[in-house]
């Protein structure tokens, strides 16, 4: 008789696997999955979008969250630090010592916890959240997990003759964070975590002449953003030298805290989250991008009303298209809607089988010879068979023709979308249209905004998707690492492309198991190719894998499309050993014939033990004989 049990009844196996191993078969560190400082792009992927000038500029407000309106008590002048985990904002109210957890997509207040700190100010994170104390124990910085439980780790960050320490950075990728000195040198100081070993500082006379309060870090561009209410300026500075690269002055200049969201899931380009120390406590989402916007030919954002669009069925809103404030049906407002957006709601036609159909149509456009992309934001909801189409009408010299470019016929969250329209440069004129039909049903609504036609960047390459290994659950096997690379720009380019694969079992650390860099030489404008980087082996037994490929082009004008990535996991195969236990070693019985499991204990029968023949042994899941 084999000394170890390898087979149970089918019922026992079905019950045992999820109870013993269910939690370990998914990556429990959600921060690694949702928001990764090593990745080059957002890990909640959206369609590849060229960078455009959307009519906004560095420092423009893209969203305002009124904290009182969502239920946070506001005694005034309460704002302090802020940090962002890819899903939620963590906002420190210094007056009541409480951390508030905010979902900005509502916005809604989803939770809170007390820091227990006398005067908490700076908030940032590496693996966990770090909060500093400005008054009670000035300069001390404390670590908490994401639920607010103290880890017990802390250190004194007071440096450079500071009176106290201000804001703390996010996403330093090497087990380090930085803290801003308030008073003394007013410089940025770097520390290891969790130990708190000092690693140096940077400063520049432009901003160290007076104390600042807010600090955050951009890991992609290796820059800091900092500012404070003494001057009311936000600076982007070089992380090696402290030299100022860009700056802006927000309208609400009582700057208290900053968090940089370079993998934004709410906006197609990076944003800053900014808190204030004003009597009215707001959080602002700030445009931090568009340093070199590409040429823009046509854009309609409906902030000035209809902007010469028309619609066909003549019905007034809500049963026909109209420009309406973004507060209408806010759960389905298109991204970056600003104050106004184009809306329709067939609910107004009632539920009596009235057919509602309407087409919103842009002004006639004479396309530039290098027009390439149509881009828009959409918010949409439907029940049943309704749909919305997006397309172009084009004039071929004799008649107008229409081509459908996109359609929405299921529940769709607010999103950006885009399509290549370069094939229509040869026509005399084009128009953009949005058509909807409720197919005689009701309770359906849709919106669109920020419609634009524009030309490509001069120098822009990117990795569009991973074609191998597959995404999702896959068999354990050898896979070629293959990525599709595209030249969006107008000239041939020579550049490197790197592919990397990382693996992790359960909640363990990510380990790089593959890396390869290939060079594309004189890759033509419009070039589209699949690159095979070599072979990687996926192991069985629920290994998790992260595969990414990214382009490395000096002077690339749109870094948002440089990287593509996927997650994979290997499934447990029939016959794989997923659990074993040495029952003879536990019982001293070498003739074991049967096993059952009740969700808590194993029941194993012994045939002819010399001392106790015919015994039933009761054993827990960690090997204790009960």
Coordinates of C-alpha atoms in Angstrom, one line a residue:
X1 CA 0.0 0.0 0.0
X2 CA 1.3 3.4 -0.9
X3 CA 2.3 5.4 2.2
X4 CA 0.7 8.6 0.9
X5 CA -2.9 9.3 -0.2
X6 CA -3.1 10.6 -3.7
X7 CA -6.7 9.9 -4.5
X8 CA -9.9 10.8 -2.7
X9 CA -13.5 10.3 -3.7
X10 CA -14.7 12.7 -6.3
X11 CA -17.0 14.4 -3.8
X12 CA -14.1 14.9 -1.4
X13 CA -11.9 16.4 -4.1
X14 CA -14.6 18.9 -5.1
X15 CA -15.2 20.0 -1.6
X16 CA -11.5 20.0 -0.6
X17 CA -10.0 22.1 -3.3
X18 CA -11.9 25.4 -2.9
X19 CA -11.8 25.2 0.9
X20 CA -8.1 24.6 1.1
X21 CA -6.8 26.5 -1.9
X22 CA -9.4 28.9 -3.2
X23 CA -7.9 31.9 -1.7
X24 CA -4.4 31.1 -2.9
X25 CA -5.5 30.6 -6.5
X26 CA -6.0 34.3 -7.1
X27 CA -3.4 37.0 -6.6
X28 CA -4.4 38.5 -3.3
X29 CA -2.2 41.6 -3.6
X30 CA -4.7 43.6 -5.6
X31 CA -2.4 46.6 -5.8
X32 CA 0.1 44.6 -7.9
X33 CA -2.7 43.6 -10.3
X34 CA -4.6 46.8 -10.6
X35 CA -1.8 49.4 -10.5
X36 CA 1.8 48.4 -11.1
X37 CA 4.8 50.8 -10.7
X38 CA 6.9 48.6 -13.0
X39 CA 4.4 48.6 -15.8
X40 CA 4.7 51.3 -18.5
X41 CA 0.9 51.8 -18.9
X42 CA -2.4 51.5 -17.2
X43 CA -3.1 47.8 -16.4
X44 CA -6.9 48.3 -16.9
X45 CA -6.4 48.6 -20.7
X46 CA -8.5 50.8 -23.0
X47 CA -8.3 51.1 -26.8
X48 CA -5.0 52.4 -28.0
X49 CA -5.4 56.2 -28.3
X50 CA -3.0 58.6 -29.9
X51 CA -2.3 61.7 -27.7
X52 CA -4.4 64.6 -28.8
X53 CA -5.0 68.2 -27.9
X54 CA -8.5 67.9 -26.4
X55 CA -8.9 71.6 -25.9
X56 CA -7.5 71.5 -22.4
X57 CA -4.1 72.6 -21.0
X58 CA -1.7 71.7 -18.2
X59 CA -3.5 72.6 -14.9
X60 CA -7.0 72.6 -16.2
X61 CA -9.6 71.1 -13.8
X62 CA -11.1 67.9 -15.3
X63 CA -13.2 66.9 -12.2
X64 CA -14.2 68.4 -8.9
X65 CA -15.2 66.2 -5.9
X66 CA -17.1 68.1 -3.3
X67 CA -16.3 66.1 -0.1
X68 CA -19.2 67.5 1.9
X69 CA -21.6 66.5 -0.8
X70 CA -20.5 62.8 -0.5
X71 CA -20.8 62.7 3.3
X72 CA -17.4 63.7 4.7
X73 CA -17.6 66.0 7.7
X74 CA -15.8 69.3 6.9
X75 CA -14.8 71.6 9.6
X76 CA -13.0 73.8 7.1
X77 CA -9.2 73.9 6.4
X78 CA -9.2 70.2 6.8
X79 CA -7.4 69.1 3.6
X80 CA -4.0 67.5 3.8
X81 CA -2.4 64.6 2.0
X82 CA -3.9 62.3 -0.6
X83 CA -2.8 59.1 -2.3
X84 CA -4.3 56.8 -5.0
X85 CA -4.2 53.0 -5.4
X86 CA -5.6 52.7 -8.9
X87 CA -9.2 52.4 -7.7
X88 CA -9.7 54.6 -4.6
X89 CA -8.4 57.9 -3.3
X90 CA -7.2 58.0 0.3
X91 CA -7.7 61.5 1.7
X92 CA -6.4 62.6 5.1
X93 CA -8.6 65.0 7.2
X94 CA -6.0 66.5 9.5
X95 CA -8.6 67.9 11.9
X96 CA -10.4 64.7 12.9
X97 CA -7.3 62.4 12.2
X98 CA -9.3 60.3 9.8
X99 CA -8.5 58.7 6.5
X100 CA -11.4 58.8 4.0
X101 CA -11.6 56.2 1.2
X102 CA -13.3 57.7 -1.9
X103 CA -14.4 56.2 -5.2
X104 CA -14.0 59.0 -7.7
X105 CA -16.3 57.4 -10.3
X106 CA -19.4 58.2 -8.3
X107 CA -18.1 60.0 -6.5
X108 CA -18.9 58.1 -3.3
X109 CA -17.4 57.8 0.2
X110 CA -16.8 54.0 0.6
X111 CA -15.1 54.0 4.0
X112 CA -12.9 55.6 6.6
X113 CA -10.5 54.8 9.4
X114 CA -8.7 56.7 12.2
X115 CA -4.9 57.1 11.9
X116 CA -4.6 57.8 15.7
X117 CA -2.0 60.5 14.8
X118 CA -2.1 63.9 16.5
X119 CA -1.8 66.0 13.3
X120 CA -1.6 63.7 10.2
X121 CA -0.5 65.5 7.1
X122 CA 1.5 63.7 4.4
X123 CA 0.0 60.6 2.8
X124 CA 1.7 58.3 0.2
X125 CA 2.4 54.7 -0.3
X126 CA 4.8 52.1 -1.6
X127 CA 3.4 48.6 -0.8
X128 CA 1.4 50.0 2.1
X129 CA 0.2 53.5 3.1
X130 CA 2.5 55.8 5.0
X131 CA 1.2 58.8 7.0
X132 CA 3.4 61.4 8.8
X133 CA 2.7 63.4 12.0
X134 CA 3.2 67.1 11.7
X135 CA 2.7 68.1 15.3
X136 CA 2.4 65.4 18.0
X137 CA 5.6 63.6 17.0
X138 CA 6.8 65.9 14.2
X139 CA 8.6 64.0 11.5
X140 CA 7.5 60.5 12.5
X141 CA 6.0 58.5 9.7
X142 CA 3.8 55.5 10.2
X143 CA 2.8 52.5 8.0
X144 CA -0.7 51.1 7.7
X145 CA -2.2 48.4 5.5
X146 CA -5.0 49.5 3.1
X147 CA -7.7 48.7 5.6
X148 CA -6.1 51.1 8.2
X149 CA -4.4 48.5 10.4
X150 CA -1.0 49.7 11.7
X151 CA 1.8 47.4 10.7
X152 CA 4.0 48.5 13.5
X153 CA 6.6 50.0 11.2
X154 CA 7.6 53.7 11.6
X155 CA 10.6 55.9 11.5
X156 CA 11.6 59.6 12.0
X157 CA 11.8 61.4 8.7
X158 CA 12.7 64.8 10.1
X159 CA 15.6 66.1 8.0
X160 CA 17.4 69.3 6.9
X161 CA 16.4 71.4 9.9
X162 CA 12.7 71.1 9.0
X163 CA 10.0 72.2 11.5
X164 CA 8.0 69.2 10.4
X165 CA 7.6 67.0 7.3
X166 CA 4.9 67.4 4.7
X167 CA 3.5 65.2 1.9
X168 CA 4.8 61.7 1.0
X169 CA 5.2 60.2 -2.5
X170 CA 3.5 57.3 -4.2
X171 CA 4.9 54.4 -6.3
X172 CA 8.6 54.7 -5.8
X173 CA 9.5 51.4 -7.5
X174 CA 12.5 50.3 -5.4
X175 CA 11.2 50.0 -1.9
X176 CA 11.6 53.7 -1.1
X177 CA 9.5 56.8 -0.6
X178 CA 10.3 60.5 -0.4
X179 CA 9.0 63.1 2.1
X180 CA 9.0 66.9 1.8
X181 CA 10.7 69.0 4.4
X182 CA 8.7 72.0 5.7
X183 CA 11.1 74.6 7.0
X184 CA 14.9 74.3 7.0
X185 CA 16.1 73.3 3.6
X186 CA 12.6 72.7 2.2
X187 CA 14.1 69.9 0.2
X188 CA 12.7 66.4 -0.8
X189 CA 14.3 63.6 1.2
X190 CA 14.4 59.9 0.2
X191 CA 14.2 57.0 2.6
X192 CA 14.1 53.2 2.4
X193 CA 10.9 51.5 3.6
X194 CA 10.1 50.1 6.0
X195 CA 13.5 50.8 7.7
X196 CA 13.7 54.5 7.1
X197 CA 17.4 54.7 6.1
X198 CA 18.1 58.2 4.6
X199 CA 19.2 58.0 0.9
X200 CA 19.8 61.7 0.1
X201 CA 17.8 64.8 -1.0
X202 CA 17.2 67.2 -3.8
X203 CA 16.2 70.8 -4.1
X204 CA 16.3 73.9 -6.3
X205 CA 16.2 77.6 -5.3
X206 CA 13.2 78.1 -7.5
X207 CA 11.0 76.2 -5.0
X208 CA 13.1 75.8 -1.8
X209 CA 13.1 79.5 -1.0
X210 CA 9.8 79.0 0.7
X211 CA 8.2 75.9 2.2
X212 CA 5.9 73.6 0.2
X213 CA 3.3 71.2 1.4
X214 CA 2.3 68.7 -1.4
X215 CA 4.5 66.1 -3.1
X216 CA 4.0 63.2 -5.5
X217 CA 6.1 61.1 -7.9
X218 CA 5.7 60.2 -11.6
X219 CA 7.6 56.9 -12.1
X220 CA 7.3 56.9 -15.9
X221 CA 9.0 60.2 -16.4
X222 CA 11.0 60.1 -13.2
X223 CA 9.8 63.5 -12.0
X224 CA 8.3 65.0 -8.9
X225 CA 5.2 67.3 -8.7
X226 CA 5.2 69.6 -5.6
X227 CA 3.5 72.8 -4.4
X228 CA 1.9 74.6 -1.5
X229 CA -0.3 77.5 -0.6
X230 CA 2.5 79.9 0.2
X231 CA 3.0 80.6 -3.6
X232 CA 0.1 78.7 -5.1
X233 CA 2.2 77.1 -7.8
X234 CA 2.5 73.4 -8.7
X235 CA 6.0 72.5 -10.2
X236 CA 7.1 69.4 -12.1
X237 CA 10.7 68.9 -11.3
X238 CA 13.5 66.6 -12.4
X239 CA 13.8 63.8 -9.8
X240 CA 17.6 63.7 -10.0
X241 CA 18.4 67.5 -9.8
X242 CA 15.2 69.2 -8.7
X243 CA 15.3 71.5 -11.7
X244 CA 11.9 72.9 -12.7
X245 CA 10.5 71.3 -16.0
X246 CA 6.9 72.7 -16.1
X247 CA 4.6 74.6 -13.8
X248 CA 1.0 75.9 -13.4
X249 CA -1.1 77.9 -11.0
X250 CA -4.4 76.2 -10.1
X251 CA -7.4 78.4 -9.7
X252 CA -7.8 77.0 -6.2
X253 CA -4.3 77.7 -5.1
X254 CA -4.5 76.6 -1.4
X255 CA -2.5 73.5 -2.3
X256 CA -2.2 70.9 0.4
X257 CA -1.7 67.5 -1.2
X258 CA -0.9 65.9 -4.5
X259 CA -1.1 62.4 -6.0
X260 CA 0.0 61.6 -9.6
X261 CA -2.1 59.1 -11.5
X262 CA 0.0 58.2 -14.5
X263 CA -2.0 55.1 -15.3
X264 CA -5.3 56.9 -15.2
X265 CA -8.4 54.7 -15.5
X266 CA -10.7 57.8 -15.6
X267 CA -9.0 59.9 -18.3
X268 CA -7.0 58.9 -21.4
X269 CA -4.0 60.8 -20.3
X270 CA -2.2 61.2 -16.9
X271 CA -3.8 63.4 -14.2
X272 CA -3.0 64.9 -10.8
X273 CA -5.2 64.6 -7.8
X274 CA -5.0 67.8 -5.8
X275 CA -6.3 68.6 -2.3
X276 CA -6.7 72.1 -0.8
X277 CA -6.5 73.7 2.6
X278 CA -9.4 76.0 1.8
X279 CA -12.6 76.5 3.8
X280 CA -14.5 74.4 1.2
X281 CA -12.9 71.0 1.0
X282 CA -12.6 69.8 -2.6
X283 CA -10.5 67.3 -4.4
X284 CA -9.6 68.3 -8.0
X285 CA -8.5 66.1 -10.9
X286 CA -6.0 68.2 -12.9
X287 CA -4.8 67.8 -16.4
X288 CA -1.1 66.9 -16.1
X289 CA -0.5 66.0 -19.7
X290 CA -0.3 67.5 -23.3
X291 CA 3.2 69.0 -23.1
X292 CA 3.4 68.7 -26.9
X293 CA -0.1 68.3 -28.3
X294 CA -0.3 67.2 -31.9
X295 CA -2.0 69.3 -34.6
X296 CA -5.7 69.4 -34.1
X297 CA -8.1 69.9 -37.0
X298 CA -11.6 69.6 -35.6
X299 CA -12.9 69.1 -32.1
X300 CA -16.4 69.4 -30.7
X301 CA -16.7 69.4 -26.9
X302 CA -20.2 71.0 -26.7
X303 CA -19.1 73.4 -24.0
X304 CA -20.5 76.2 -26.2
X305 CA -23.7 74.4 -27.0
X306 CA -24.6 72.7 -30.3
X307 CA -21.5 73.9 -32.1
X308 CA -23.4 73.6 -35.4
X309 CA -24.4 70.0 -35.1
X310 CA -27.9 69.0 -36.2
X311 CA -30.3 66.0 -35.6
X312 CA -32.9 64.4 -37.8
X313 CA -36.1 63.5 -36.1
X314 CA -37.1 66.9 -34.8
X315 CA -38.2 65.6 -31.3
X316 CA -37.1 67.8 -28.4
X317 CA -34.9 66.4 -25.6
X318 CA -35.1 63.9 -24.0
X319 CA -36.6 61.8 -26.9
X320 CA -34.2 63.5 -29.3
X321 CA -30.5 64.4 -29.3
X322 CA -29.7 67.7 -27.5
X323 CA -26.8 69.3 -25.6
X324 CA -27.4 68.8 -21.9
X325 CA -25.4 69.3 -18.8
X326 CA -23.3 66.4 -17.7
X327 CA -25.3 66.1 -14.4
X328 CA -28.0 64.4 -16.4
X329 CA -27.8 60.6 -15.9
X330 CA -24.3 61.0 -14.3
X331 CA -23.6 57.3 -14.0
X332 CA -23.3 57.2 -17.8
X333 CA -21.6 60.5 -18.5
X334 CA -18.8 60.2 -21.1
X335 CA -15.3 60.6 -19.8
X336 CA -14.0 64.2 -19.5
X337 CA -17.5 65.5 -20.2
X338 CA -16.9 68.9 -18.6
X339 CA -20.1 70.9 -18.3
X340 CA -22.0 69.8 -21.3
X341 CA -22.5 66.7 -23.5
X342 CA -24.8 65.4 -26.2
X343 CA -27.6 63.3 -24.7
X344 CA -30.7 61.3 -25.7
X345 CA -33.2 59.4 -23.5
X346 CA -35.9 57.4 -25.2
X347 CA -37.7 56.9 -21.9
X348 CA -39.5 60.1 -22.8
X349 CA -41.3 58.3 -25.6
X350 CA -42.9 56.0 -23.0
X351 CA -43.3 52.3 -23.0
X352 CA -46.1 52.0 -25.5
X353 CA -44.0 50.8 -28.4
X354 CA -43.2 54.2 -29.8
X355 CA -40.2 53.9 -32.2
X356 CA -37.5 56.5 -31.4
X357 CA -34.7 57.0 -34.0
X358 CA -32.5 60.0 -34.3
X359 CA -29.2 60.9 -35.9
X360 CA -26.8 63.6 -34.5
X361 CA -24.8 65.0 -37.4
X362 CA -21.6 67.1 -37.3
X363 CA -21.0 70.1 -39.6
X364 CA -19.5 69.2 -43.0
X365 CA -15.7 68.8 -42.8
X366 CA -13.2 69.2 -45.6
X367 CA -10.6 66.6 -44.4
X368 CA -6.9 67.4 -44.3
X369 CA -4.8 65.1 -46.5
X370 CA -3.3 63.5 -43.4
X371 CA -6.4 63.1 -41.3
X372 CA -6.1 59.7 -39.6
X373 CA -8.2 59.3 -36.4
X374 CA -11.7 59.9 -35.3
X375 CA -12.0 59.8 -31.5
X376 CA -14.9 60.3 -29.1
X377 CA -16.0 59.7 -25.5
X378 CA -19.2 57.7 -25.0
X379 CA -21.6 56.9 -22.2
X380 CA -24.4 54.4 -23.0
X381 CA -27.0 52.3 -21.4
X382 CA -29.6 50.0 -22.9
X383 CA -32.1 47.2 -22.1
X384 CA -33.1 44.9 -24.8
X385 CA -32.4 45.3 -28.5
X386 CA -31.6 49.1 -28.7
X387 CA -28.3 50.3 -30.2
X388 CA -26.2 53.3 -31.1
X389 CA -24.0 53.5 -34.2
X390 CA -21.0 55.8 -34.8
X391 CA -19.8 56.5 -38.4
X392 CA -18.9 58.8 -41.2
X393 CA -20.8 60.2 -44.1
X394 CA -18.6 61.0 -47.0
X395 CA -19.2 62.8 -50.3
X396 CA -17.7 61.0 -53.4
X397 CA -18.3 63.9 -55.9
X398 CA -21.9 62.8 -56.7
X399 CA -23.7 61.4 -53.6
X400 CA -23.3 61.1 -49.9
X401 CA -22.5 57.7 -48.6
X402 CA -22.4 56.4 -45.0
X403 CA -20.0 53.9 -43.3
X404 CA -20.6 52.5 -39.8
X405 CA -17.4 52.6 -37.7
X406 CA -18.6 51.4 -34.3
X407 CA -21.7 50.2 -32.6
X408 CA -22.9 49.8 -29.0
X409 CA -25.6 47.2 -28.4
X410 CA -25.0 46.1 -24.8
X411 CA -24.5 47.8 -21.5
X412 CA -21.4 49.9 -22.0
X413 CA -19.5 51.8 -19.2
X414 CA -18.3 55.3 -20.0
X415 CA -15.2 55.0 -22.2
X416 CA -13.1 56.5 -24.9
X417 CA -13.2 55.0 -28.4
X418 CA -11.4 55.7 -31.6
X419 CA -11.0 54.5 -35.2
X420 CA -8.6 55.0 -38.1
X421 CA -10.3 57.1 -40.8
X422 CA -7.3 57.8 -43.0
X423 CA -9.0 55.9 -45.9
X424 CA -11.5 58.8 -46.2
X425 CA -8.9 61.5 -46.9
X426 CA -9.5 61.3 -50.6
X427 CA -13.2 62.4 -50.4
X428 CA -14.4 65.9 -50.9
X429 CA -16.2 66.2 -47.5
X430 CA -17.0 64.1 -44.5
X431 CA -19.4 64.3 -41.5
X432 CA -19.4 62.4 -38.2
X433 CA -22.7 60.9 -37.1
X434 CA -24.2 59.2 -34.0
X435 CA -27.4 57.2 -34.8
X436 CA -29.6 55.6 -32.2
X437 CA -32.7 53.4 -32.3
X438 CA -34.7 52.1 -29.4
X439 CA -36.4 49.5 -31.6
X440 CA -39.8 50.5 -30.0
X441 CA -38.5 49.8 -26.5
X442 CA -37.7 52.3 -23.8
X443 CA -35.6 53.1 -20.7
X444 CA -32.5 53.6 -22.9
X445 CA -30.1 56.5 -22.9
X446 CA -26.8 57.5 -24.5
X447 CA -24.4 60.3 -24.7
X448 CA -21.2 61.3 -26.6
X449 CA -18.7 64.1 -26.2
X450 CA -15.2 65.3 -27.2
X451 CA -15.6 64.2 -30.8
X452 CA -12.4 65.0 -32.8
X453 CA -10.7 64.5 -36.1
X454 CA -6.9 64.9 -36.1
X455 CA -3.6 64.1 -37.7
X456 CA -0.9 61.7 -36.4
X457 CA 2.1 62.6 -34.4
X458 CA 5.3 63.0 -36.3
X459 CA 7.2 60.4 -34.2
X460 CA 5.1 57.9 -32.5
X461 CA 5.5 54.1 -32.2
X462 CA 3.7 51.6 -29.9
X463 CA 2.9 48.1 -28.9
X464 CA -0.7 47.4 -29.7
X465 CA -1.3 43.9 -28.2
X466 CA 0.2 40.6 -27.1
X467 CA -0.8 37.7 -29.4
X468 CA 1.1 35.0 -27.5
X469 CA 1.0 33.7 -24.8
X470 CA -2.8 33.8 -24.5
X471 CA -4.6 35.9 -22.0
X472 CA -6.7 34.3 -19.2
X473 CA -6.6 30.7 -18.2
X474 CA -4.3 28.6 -20.4
X475 CA -2.7 25.1 -20.3
X476 CA 0.8 24.7 -18.9
X477 CA 3.0 24.7 -22.0
X478 CA 5.8 26.4 -23.9
X479 CA 4.7 29.7 -25.5
X480 CA 6.3 32.1 -28.0
X481 CA 6.2 35.7 -26.7
X482 CA 4.8 37.6 -29.6
X483 CA 3.7 41.3 -29.7
X484 CA 2.2 43.5 -32.5
X485 CA 4.2 46.7 -33.1
X486 CA 2.8 49.7 -35.0
X487 CA 4.3 53.0 -36.3
X488 CA 1.7 55.6 -35.8
X489 CA 4.0 58.4 -36.9
X490 CA 4.8 60.0 -40.2
X491 CA 8.4 58.8 -40.7
X492 CA 10.4 55.6 -40.7
X493 CA 11.9 54.9 -37.2
X494 CA 14.7 52.8 -35.8
X495 CA 14.0 51.7 -32.2
X496 CA 14.2 48.9 -29.6
X497 CA 11.2 46.8 -28.4
X498 CA 11.4 44.9 -25.1
X499 CA 9.2 42.0 -24.0
X500 CA 9.1 40.8 -20.4
X501 CA 7.3 38.0 -18.6
X502 CA 6.9 37.7 -14.8
X503 CA 5.4 34.9 -12.8
X504 CA 3.9 34.5 -9.3
X505 CA 2.4 31.7 -7.4
X506 CA -0.6 32.7 -5.2
X507 CA 0.2 35.9 -3.5
X508 CA 3.9 35.6 -3.9
X509 CA 6.2 38.2 -5.4
X510 CA 6.5 38.7 -9.1
X511 CA 9.7 37.2 -10.5
X512 CA 11.0 38.0 -14.0
X513 CA 11.4 34.8 -16.0
X514 CA 11.9 36.2 -19.5
X515 CA 13.3 39.4 -21.1
X516 CA 14.3 40.1 -24.6
X517 CA 15.0 43.3 -26.6
X518 CA 14.8 43.4 -30.4
X519 CA 15.6 46.3 -32.7
X520 CA 13.4 47.4 -35.6
X521 CA 15.4 49.3 -38.2
X522 CA 13.8 51.8 -40.6
X523 CA 10.4 50.6 -39.6
X524 CA 8.1 52.5 -42.0
X525 CA 5.3 54.9 -41.2
X526 CA 2.1 52.8 -40.9
X527 CA 4.3 49.7 -40.3
X528 CA 2.5 46.9 -38.6
X529 CA 4.4 43.8 -37.6
X530 CA 4.4 40.8 -35.2
X531 CA 7.6 40.4 -33.3
X532 CA 8.6 37.0 -31.8
X533 CA 10.9 37.5 -28.9
X534 CA 11.4 33.8 -28.0
X535 CA 9.9 31.0 -25.9
X536 CA 8.7 31.0 -22.3
X537 CA 7.5 28.0 -20.3
X538 CA 4.3 28.3 -18.2
X539 CA 4.3 25.9 -15.2
X540 CA 1.2 24.0 -14.0
X541 CA -0.6 24.4 -10.7
X542 CA -2.0 27.9 -11.0
X543 CA 1.0 30.0 -11.7
X544 CA 0.1 33.6 -12.5
X545 CA 1.9 35.3 -15.4
X546 CA 2.2 39.0 -16.5
X547 CA 3.5 39.6 -20.0
X548 CA 4.3 43.1 -21.3
X549 CA 6.0 44.5 -24.4
X550 CA 7.0 48.1 -24.8
X551 CA 8.7 50.3 -27.4
X552 CA 11.7 52.5 -26.7
X553 CA 11.9 55.4 -29.1
X554 CA 13.7 58.6 -28.2
X555 CA 11.4 61.6 -28.9
X556 CA 8.3 59.5 -29.0
X557 CA 5.4 62.0 -28.8
X558 CA 2.8 59.8 -27.3
X559 CA 4.0 57.5 -24.5
X560 CA 0.4 56.4 -23.7
X561 CA 0.5 53.7 -26.4
X562 CA 4.0 52.5 -25.9
X563 CA 3.2 49.4 -23.8
X564 CA 0.7 46.5 -24.0
X565 CA 0.3 43.8 -21.4
X566 CA -1.8 40.8 -20.4
X567 CA -2.3 38.5 -17.5
X568 CA -2.4 34.7 -17.8
X569 CA -2.8 31.8 -15.3
X570 CA -2.3 28.1 -15.7
X571 CA -5.2 25.8 -14.8
X572 CA -5.0 22.8 -12.6
X573 CA -5.0 19.8 -15.0
X574 CA -6.7 16.5 -14.6
X575 CA -4.4 14.2 -12.6
X576 CA -2.3 17.0 -11.1
X577 CA -1.3 16.5 -7.4
X578 CA -2.6 19.5 -5.6
X579 CA -2.3 18.3 -2.0
X580 CA -0.6 15.4 -0.2
X581 CA -0.2 14.3 3.4
X582 CA 1.9 11.4 4.9
X583 CA -0.9 9.6 6.8
X584 CA 1.4 6.7 7.8
X585 CA 3.7 9.1 9.5
X586 CA 0.8 10.6 11.4
X587 CA -1.0 7.4 12.4
X588 CA 1.8 4.8 12.5
X589 CA -0.5 2.6 10.4
X590 CA 0.9 1.2 7.2
X591 CA -2.4 -0.3 5.9
X592 CA -4.7 2.6 5.1
X593 CA -7.7 1.7 2.8
X594 CA -10.1 4.6 2.6
X595 CA -10.6 8.4 3.0
X596 CA -13.5 10.8 3.4
X597 CA -13.5 14.6 4.1
X598 CA -16.4 16.5 5.8
X599 CA -15.1 20.0 5.1
X600 CA -13.1 20.1 8.3
X601 CA -11.5 16.7 9.0
X602 CA -10.2 13.7 7.0
X603 CA -11.6 10.3 8.1
X604 CA -9.1 7.5 7.2
X605 CA -9.6 3.8 7.8
X606 CA -6.8 1.5 9.0
X607 CA -7.1 -2.1 8.1
X608 CA -4.8 -4.1 10.5
X609 CA -2.7 -2.0 12.8
X610 CA -1.0 -4.4 15.2
X611 CA -2.2 -2.6 18.2
X612 CA -5.5 -1.1 17.1
X613 CA -6.9 -3.1 14.2
X614 CA -9.8 -1.5 12.3
X615 CA -9.4 2.0 13.6
X616 CA -10.8 5.2 11.9
X617 CA -8.3 8.0 12.2
X618 CA -9.6 11.7 12.3
X619 CA -7.0 14.1 11.0
X620 CA -7.2 17.9 10.4
X621 CA -6.0 19.6 7.3
X622 CA -2.6 20.5 8.7
X623 CA -1.8 16.9 9.8
X624 CA -2.9 16.8 13.5
X625 CA -4.3 13.5 14.6
X626 CA -7.6 14.5 16.3

